[in-house]
Short mmCIF file of C-alpha atoms in Angstrom, two decimals:
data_model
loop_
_atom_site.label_atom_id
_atom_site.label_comp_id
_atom_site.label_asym_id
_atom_site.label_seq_id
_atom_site.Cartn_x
_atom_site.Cartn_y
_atom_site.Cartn_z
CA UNK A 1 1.49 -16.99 -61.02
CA UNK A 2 0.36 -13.66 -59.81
CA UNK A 3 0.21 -15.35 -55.91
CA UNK A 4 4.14 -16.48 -56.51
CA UNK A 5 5.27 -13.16 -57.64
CA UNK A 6 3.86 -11.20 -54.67
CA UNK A 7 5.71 -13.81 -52.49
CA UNK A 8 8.58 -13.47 -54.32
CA UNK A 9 8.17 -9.77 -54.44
CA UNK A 10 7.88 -9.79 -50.35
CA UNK A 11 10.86 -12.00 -50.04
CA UNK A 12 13.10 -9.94 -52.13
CA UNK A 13 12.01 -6.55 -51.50
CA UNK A 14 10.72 -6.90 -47.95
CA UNK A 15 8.33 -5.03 -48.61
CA UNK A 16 4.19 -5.93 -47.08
CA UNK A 17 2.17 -7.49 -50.04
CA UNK A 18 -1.09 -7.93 -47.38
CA UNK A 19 -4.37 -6.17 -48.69
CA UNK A 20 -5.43 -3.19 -46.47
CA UNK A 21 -8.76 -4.88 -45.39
CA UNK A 22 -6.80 -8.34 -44.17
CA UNK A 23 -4.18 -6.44 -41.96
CA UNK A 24 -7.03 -4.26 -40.40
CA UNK A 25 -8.39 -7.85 -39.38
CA UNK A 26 -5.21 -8.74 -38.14
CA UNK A 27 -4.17 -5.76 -35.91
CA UNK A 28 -8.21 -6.03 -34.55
CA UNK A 29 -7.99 -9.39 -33.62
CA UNK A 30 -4.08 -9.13 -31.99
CA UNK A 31 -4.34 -5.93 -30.09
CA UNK A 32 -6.27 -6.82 -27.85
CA UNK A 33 -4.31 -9.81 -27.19
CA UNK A 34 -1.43 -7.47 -26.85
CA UNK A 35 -2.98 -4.81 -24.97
CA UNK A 36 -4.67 -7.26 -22.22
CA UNK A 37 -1.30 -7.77 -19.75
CA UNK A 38 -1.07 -4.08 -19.83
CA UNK A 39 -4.15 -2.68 -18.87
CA UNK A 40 -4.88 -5.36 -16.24
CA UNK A 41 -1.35 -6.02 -14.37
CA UNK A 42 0.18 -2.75 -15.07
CA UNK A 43 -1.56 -0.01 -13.00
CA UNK A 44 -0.92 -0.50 -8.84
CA UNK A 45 -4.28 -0.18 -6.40
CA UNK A 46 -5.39 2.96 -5.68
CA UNK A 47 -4.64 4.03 -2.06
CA UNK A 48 -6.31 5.63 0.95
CA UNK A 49 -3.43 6.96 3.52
CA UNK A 50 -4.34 5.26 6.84
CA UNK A 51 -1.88 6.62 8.73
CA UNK A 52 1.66 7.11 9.96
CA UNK A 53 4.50 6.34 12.50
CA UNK A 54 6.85 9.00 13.40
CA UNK A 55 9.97 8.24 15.72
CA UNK A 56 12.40 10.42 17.58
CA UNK A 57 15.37 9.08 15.50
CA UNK A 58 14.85 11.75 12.90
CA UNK A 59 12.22 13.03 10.40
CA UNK A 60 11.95 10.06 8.50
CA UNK A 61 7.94 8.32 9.07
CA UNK A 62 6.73 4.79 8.34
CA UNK A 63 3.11 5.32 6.13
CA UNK A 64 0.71 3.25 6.59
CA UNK A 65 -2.21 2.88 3.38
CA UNK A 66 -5.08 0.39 2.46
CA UNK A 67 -4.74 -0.64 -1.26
CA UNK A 68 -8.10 -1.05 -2.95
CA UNK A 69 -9.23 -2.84 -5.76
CA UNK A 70 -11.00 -0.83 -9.18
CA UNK A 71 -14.36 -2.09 -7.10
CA UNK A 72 -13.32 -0.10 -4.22
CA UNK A 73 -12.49 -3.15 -1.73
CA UNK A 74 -9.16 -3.88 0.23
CA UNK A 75 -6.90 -5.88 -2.37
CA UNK A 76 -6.77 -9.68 -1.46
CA UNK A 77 -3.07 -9.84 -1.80
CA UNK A 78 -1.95 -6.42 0.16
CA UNK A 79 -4.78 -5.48 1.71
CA UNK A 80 -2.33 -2.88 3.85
CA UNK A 81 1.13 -1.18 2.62
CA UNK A 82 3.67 0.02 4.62
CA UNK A 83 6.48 1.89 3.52
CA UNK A 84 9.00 4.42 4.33
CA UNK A 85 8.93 8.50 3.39
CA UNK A 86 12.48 9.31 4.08
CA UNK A 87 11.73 13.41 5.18
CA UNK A 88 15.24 13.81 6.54
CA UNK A 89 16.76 12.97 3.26
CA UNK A 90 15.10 14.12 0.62
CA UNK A 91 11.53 12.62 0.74
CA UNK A 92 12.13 9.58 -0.89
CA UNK A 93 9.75 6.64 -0.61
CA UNK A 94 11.58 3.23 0.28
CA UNK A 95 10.41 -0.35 0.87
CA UNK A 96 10.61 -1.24 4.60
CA UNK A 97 13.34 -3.83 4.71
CA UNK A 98 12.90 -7.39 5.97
CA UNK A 99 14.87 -6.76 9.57
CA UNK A 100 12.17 -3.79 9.66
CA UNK A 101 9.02 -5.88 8.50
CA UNK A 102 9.67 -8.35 11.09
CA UNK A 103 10.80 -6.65 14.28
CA UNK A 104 9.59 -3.27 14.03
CA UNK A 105 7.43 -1.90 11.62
CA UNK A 106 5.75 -5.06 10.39
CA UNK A 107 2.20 -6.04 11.02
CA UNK A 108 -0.17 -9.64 10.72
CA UNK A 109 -3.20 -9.03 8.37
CA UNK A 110 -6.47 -10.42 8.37
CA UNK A 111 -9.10 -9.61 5.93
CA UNK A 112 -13.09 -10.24 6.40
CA UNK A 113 -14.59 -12.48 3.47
CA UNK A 114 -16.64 -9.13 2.20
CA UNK A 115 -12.96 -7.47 1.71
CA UNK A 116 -14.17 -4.11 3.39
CA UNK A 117 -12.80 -4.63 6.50
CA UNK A 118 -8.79 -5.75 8.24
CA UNK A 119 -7.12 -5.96 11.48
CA UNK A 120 -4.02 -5.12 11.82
CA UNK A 121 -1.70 -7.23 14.75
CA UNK A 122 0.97 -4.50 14.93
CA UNK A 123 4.94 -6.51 15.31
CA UNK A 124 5.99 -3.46 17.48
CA UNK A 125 3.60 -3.65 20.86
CA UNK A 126 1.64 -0.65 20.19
CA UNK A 127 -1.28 -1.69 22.88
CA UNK A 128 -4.01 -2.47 20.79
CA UNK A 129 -4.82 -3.62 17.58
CA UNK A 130 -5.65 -1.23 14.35
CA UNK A 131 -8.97 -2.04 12.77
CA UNK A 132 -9.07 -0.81 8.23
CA UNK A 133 -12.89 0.17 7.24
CA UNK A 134 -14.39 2.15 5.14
CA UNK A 135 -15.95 5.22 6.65
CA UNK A 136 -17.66 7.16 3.71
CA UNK A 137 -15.84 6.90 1.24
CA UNK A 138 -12.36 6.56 2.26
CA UNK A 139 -10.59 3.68 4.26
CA UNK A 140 -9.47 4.76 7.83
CA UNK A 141 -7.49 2.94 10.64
CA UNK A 142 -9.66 2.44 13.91
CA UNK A 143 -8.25 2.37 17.62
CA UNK A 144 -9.16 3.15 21.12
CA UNK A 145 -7.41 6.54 21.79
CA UNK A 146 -7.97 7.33 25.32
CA UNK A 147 -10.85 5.11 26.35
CA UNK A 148 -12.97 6.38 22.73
CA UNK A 149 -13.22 4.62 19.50
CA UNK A 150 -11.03 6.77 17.29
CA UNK A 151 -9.59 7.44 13.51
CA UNK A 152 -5.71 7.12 13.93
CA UNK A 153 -3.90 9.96 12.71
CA UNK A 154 -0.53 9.12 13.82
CA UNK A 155 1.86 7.20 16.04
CA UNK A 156 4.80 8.77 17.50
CA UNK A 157 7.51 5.95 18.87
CA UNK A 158 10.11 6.90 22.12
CA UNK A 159 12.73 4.52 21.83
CA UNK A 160 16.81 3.82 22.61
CA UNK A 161 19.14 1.97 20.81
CA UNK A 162 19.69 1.05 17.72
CA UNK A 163 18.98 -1.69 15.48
CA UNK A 164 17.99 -4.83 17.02
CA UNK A 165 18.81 -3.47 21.04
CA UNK A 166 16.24 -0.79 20.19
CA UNK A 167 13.46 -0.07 23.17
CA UNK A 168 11.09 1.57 23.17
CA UNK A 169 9.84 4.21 25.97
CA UNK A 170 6.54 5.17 24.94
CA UNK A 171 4.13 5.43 22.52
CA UNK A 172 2.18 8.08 21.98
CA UNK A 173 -1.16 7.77 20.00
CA UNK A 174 -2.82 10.98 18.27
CA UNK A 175 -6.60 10.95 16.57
CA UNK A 176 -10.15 11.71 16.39
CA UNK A 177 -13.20 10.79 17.65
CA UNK A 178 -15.17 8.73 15.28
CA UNK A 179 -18.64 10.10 17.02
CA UNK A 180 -17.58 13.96 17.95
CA UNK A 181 -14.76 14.89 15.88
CA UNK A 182 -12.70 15.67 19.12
CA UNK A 183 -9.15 15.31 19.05
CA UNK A 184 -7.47 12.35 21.04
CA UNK A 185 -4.45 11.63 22.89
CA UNK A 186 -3.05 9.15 24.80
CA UNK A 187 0.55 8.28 26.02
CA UNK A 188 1.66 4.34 26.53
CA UNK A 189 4.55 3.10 28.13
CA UNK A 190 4.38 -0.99 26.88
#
């Protein structure tokens, strides 16, 4: 009788008839359960910047960062992110849109099996292709900058036109030597 009151009593009153020790059990055994899609699918890859493209449109630059996984490799999925930093507005970051992915900005990926290294096959013909390693303990983008291996530090584009009749001048390339530390330039007209 004392089992059908207390569910009477929770019925009516709404009130929680569960011992102490029984809904300690309960919130042990649920939050992980509830905690789980959270801690796994809810924070993004850390980053390492890579590099950028500027143009002579305006301010705005295309960056250019390996995503990493908590083990420290390139992610699977995204290995590389692109995106845009919109400087001559006010700094906002902005997806790159599909037009943009595909005829200009874009770039094919392809990841090693260890996941510590990528090449990138830039859309836009930049001359080369951009190696992703790990150098220490950051991710950098590899090129040849005037006949020597070289970190990329940026890209500046030349071009006239707009939109889709958009051509492009030059290309200038700006870096580092990976074995003296000198700083690299070179100028390409595709």
């Amino acid at each position: 009788s004392r089992l059908i009151s207390a569910r009477h009593l929770h019925v009516r009153t709404g009130q929680d008839v569960m011992k102490p020790g029984l809904s300690r059990i309960l919130i042990g055994l649920l939050a992980p359960v509830l905690l789980y899609p959270a801690t796994v699918h809810g924070d993004e890859p850390s980053r390492d910047a890579l590099f950028h493209i500027e143009r002579n449109k305006n301010a705005n630059i295309v960056q250019y960062d390996a995503r990493l996984t908590a083990s420290g490799l390139l992610d699977r999925k995204e290995p590389v992110a692109a995106y845009w930093i919109r400087h001559a507005e006010q700094g906002q970051v902005k997806k790159l849109s599909w037009l943009q992915r595909k005829f200009a900005y874009g770039f094919k990926v392809k990841l090693d099996r260890e996941q510590n290294t990528a090449t990138l096959d830039m859309v836009v013909n930049l001359g080369r292709t951009i190696l992703v390693r790990r150098d220490g303990q950051d991710y950098k983008a590899i090129a040849d900058i005037d006949g020597q291996t070289s970190y990329v530090d940026k890209v500046f584009i030349h071009a006239r036109g707009k939109g889709l009749t958009t051509r492009v001048n030059y290309i200038e390339w700006y870096g580092h030597s990976v074995h003296s530390g000198e700083e690299l330039y070179e100028r390409f007209s595709p």
